[in-house]
Short mmCIF file of C-alpha atoms and ligand atoms in Angstrom, two decimals:
data_model
loop_
_atom_site.label_atom_id
_atom_site.label_comp_id
_atom_site.label_asym_id
_atom_site.label_seq_id
_atom_site.Cartn_x
_atom_site.Cartn_y
_atom_site.Cartn_z
CA MET A 156 -0.11 0.11 -0.12
CA ALA A 157 2.73 2.07 0.82
CA GLU A 158 4.81 1.15 -2.87
CA GLU A 159 1.72 1.83 -3.75
CA ALA A 160 1.67 5.08 -2.73
CA ALA A 161 5.02 6.45 -3.66
CA ALA A 162 5.12 4.85 -6.97
CA GLN A 163 1.99 7.88 -7.81
CA GLY A 164 3.90 10.97 -6.65
CA PRO A 165 3.11 13.03 -4.13
CA ARG A 166 0.15 14.84 -3.21
CA PRO A 167 -1.37 18.42 -3.82
CA VAL A 168 -1.16 19.93 0.08
CA VAL A 169 -4.55 21.90 -1.55
CA SER A 170 -6.76 21.52 -3.98
CA TYR A 171 -5.51 25.01 -6.60
CA LEU A 172 -2.05 23.38 -6.28
CA LYS A 173 -1.90 21.62 -9.14
CA ILE A 174 0.63 18.94 -10.25
CA PRO A 175 0.59 17.53 -14.49
CA ASP A 176 1.69 14.11 -15.20
CA GLY A 177 5.83 14.58 -15.66
CA GLY A 178 5.25 18.50 -15.35
CA ASP A 179 6.02 21.11 -13.54
CA PRO A 180 2.91 22.03 -10.36
CA TYR A 181 2.07 25.39 -10.99
CA LEU A 182 -0.59 26.92 -8.63
CA GLU A 183 -4.67 27.53 -10.11
CA GLY A 184 -6.44 30.90 -10.00
CA GLN A 185 -10.42 30.20 -11.29
CA LYS A 186 -10.22 33.53 -14.06
CA CYS A 187 -13.75 35.28 -14.33
CA SER A 188 -14.93 35.69 -17.14
CA GLY A 189 -16.23 38.79 -17.33
CA CYS A 190 -14.04 41.18 -15.32
CA GLY A 191 -11.06 39.23 -15.83
CA ALA A 192 -10.84 39.06 -11.27
CA ILE A 193 -9.28 36.20 -10.45
CA PHE A 194 -9.52 33.79 -6.99
CA LEU A 195 -8.14 30.86 -5.56
CA GLY A 196 -10.11 27.48 -4.94
CA GLU A 197 -13.80 25.82 -6.16
CA ARG A 198 -16.13 29.02 -6.28
CA THR A 199 -19.18 29.31 -8.67
CA THR A 200 -19.50 32.92 -8.18
CA CYS A 201 -17.60 36.20 -9.18
CA SER A 202 -17.25 37.88 -6.25
CA SER A 203 -15.86 40.60 -7.59
CA CYS A 204 -18.75 41.39 -10.36
CA GLY A 205 -21.58 39.16 -8.97
CA SER A 206 -21.07 36.21 -12.87
CA THR A 207 -22.66 33.63 -12.37
CA GLY A 208 -21.29 30.09 -14.39
CA SER A 209 -18.41 32.52 -15.56
CA LEU A 210 -15.24 31.40 -14.00
CA VAL A 211 -12.22 29.29 -15.96
CA PRO A 212 -8.94 26.95 -14.81
CA THR A 213 -5.70 29.27 -14.92
CA PRO A 214 -2.08 28.52 -14.29
CA LEU A 215 -1.43 31.72 -12.01
CA SER A 216 2.50 33.14 -12.43
CA ASN A 217 5.33 32.03 -10.16
CA GLN A 218 6.11 35.64 -10.34
CA GLY A 219 4.95 37.45 -7.28
CA GLU A 220 5.33 41.18 -5.18
CA LEU A 221 5.39 40.28 -1.40
CA TYR A 222 2.00 42.23 0.11
CA VAL A 223 2.29 41.96 4.21
CA TYR A 224 2.90 39.21 6.41
CA SER A 225 3.92 38.31 9.87
CA ILE A 226 6.67 36.59 11.94
CA VAL A 227 4.85 33.84 13.59
CA HIS A 228 6.10 32.70 17.42
CA ARG A 229 3.86 30.66 18.17
CA SER A 230 2.25 28.01 16.18
CA PHE A 231 1.30 23.89 16.82
CA PRO A 232 3.27 21.71 18.13
CA GLY A 233 6.06 20.41 16.40
CA VAL A 234 5.73 23.55 14.23
CA GLU A 235 9.53 25.33 13.94
CA VAL A 236 9.26 29.10 14.61
CA PRO A 237 9.81 31.87 13.79
CA TYR A 238 8.79 31.21 10.71
CA VAL A 239 6.96 34.12 7.49
CA SER A 240 3.61 33.11 6.72
CA ALA A 241 2.66 35.26 3.51
CA ILE A 242 0.37 36.54 1.68
CA VAL A 243 1.63 37.33 -2.42
CA ASP A 244 0.36 39.45 -5.20
CA LEU A 245 1.15 37.25 -8.04
CA GLU A 246 2.00 38.43 -11.25
CA GLY A 247 -1.13 38.55 -13.75
CA GLY A 248 -3.33 38.05 -10.72
CA GLY A 249 -3.93 35.98 -8.03
CA THR A 250 -3.54 37.12 -4.45
CA VAL A 251 -2.61 34.02 -2.91
CA LYS A 252 -1.08 32.83 1.34
CA GLY A 253 1.84 30.52 2.28
CA ASN A 254 5.50 31.27 3.94
CA LEU A 255 7.50 33.09 3.34
CA ILE A 256 11.56 31.09 3.67
CA ASP A 257 15.15 31.06 2.73
CA ILE A 258 15.35 34.84 4.84
CA GLU A 259 15.94 35.51 8.41
CA PRO A 260 12.65 36.00 9.98
CA LYS A 261 13.68 39.69 10.51
CA PRO A 262 11.30 42.91 10.24
CA GLU A 263 14.53 44.31 9.08
CA LYS A 264 15.27 41.35 6.51
CA ILE A 265 11.68 41.85 4.86
CA ARG A 266 10.12 44.44 2.59
CA MET A 267 6.77 45.04 0.80
CA GLY A 268 6.86 45.05 -1.96
CA MET A 269 10.53 42.86 -2.60
CA PRO A 270 9.25 40.48 -5.26
CA VAL A 271 9.06 36.60 -4.65
CA GLU A 272 9.17 33.67 -6.57
CA VAL A 273 6.65 30.50 -5.98
CA VAL A 274 8.80 27.09 -5.98
CA TYR A 275 7.69 23.49 -5.11
CA LYS A 276 8.74 21.23 -2.13
CA ILE A 277 7.73 18.12 -0.29
CA ALA A 278 5.86 18.57 2.91
CA PRO A 279 8.35 17.87 5.88
CA ARG A 280 5.49 15.53 7.01
CA LYS A 281 3.73 12.79 5.72
CA ASP A 282 -0.66 11.67 6.46
CA ALA A 283 -1.26 8.75 8.34
CA GLU A 284 -1.28 6.01 5.42
CA GLY A 285 2.43 7.25 4.67
CA ASN A 286 1.79 9.71 1.96
CA GLU A 287 3.77 12.90 1.10
CA TYR A 288 2.03 16.01 0.10
CA LEU A 289 3.36 18.79 -2.21
CA THR A 290 2.67 22.41 -0.75
CA TYR A 291 4.50 25.54 -1.54
CA TYR A 292 6.84 28.03 -0.64
CA PHE A 293 7.73 31.79 -1.66
CA LYS A 294 11.51 32.45 -1.08
CA PRO A 295 12.95 35.97 -2.75
CA ARG A 296 13.90 36.47 -6.11
CA ALA A 297 17.37 37.76 -6.76
ZN1 ZN B 26 -15.86 38.81 -12.45
#
């Protein structure tokens, strides 16, 4: 059973992380064909213009800018702190929450609007059945 799971590869940690067969993982948004607004996750109605049935899946950019962040000092047992929880505006649309890595968790090191990119990594922990999960992080762009 565990071998079977491994052969299938990691599972996405969230529904909007897509892992194409033989392709690179990417984040998927729902784009409103009426007004162009982009959202994360399944929904039926555009919360920007209110139209229904206008949302189509669209791959999101892996490049963006840091919109806002907070340095987390307390978390669940087993989660290493401090870490940087960030919200990033992706190029071309889409606002995504995730952790900012490869940076010191200090306010003087982190700049609003700094360019970041989305990177994909195997999550540090498996689930009870031994399945691996693919997750995403943000890291500063050179
Ligand atoms: Zn809309």
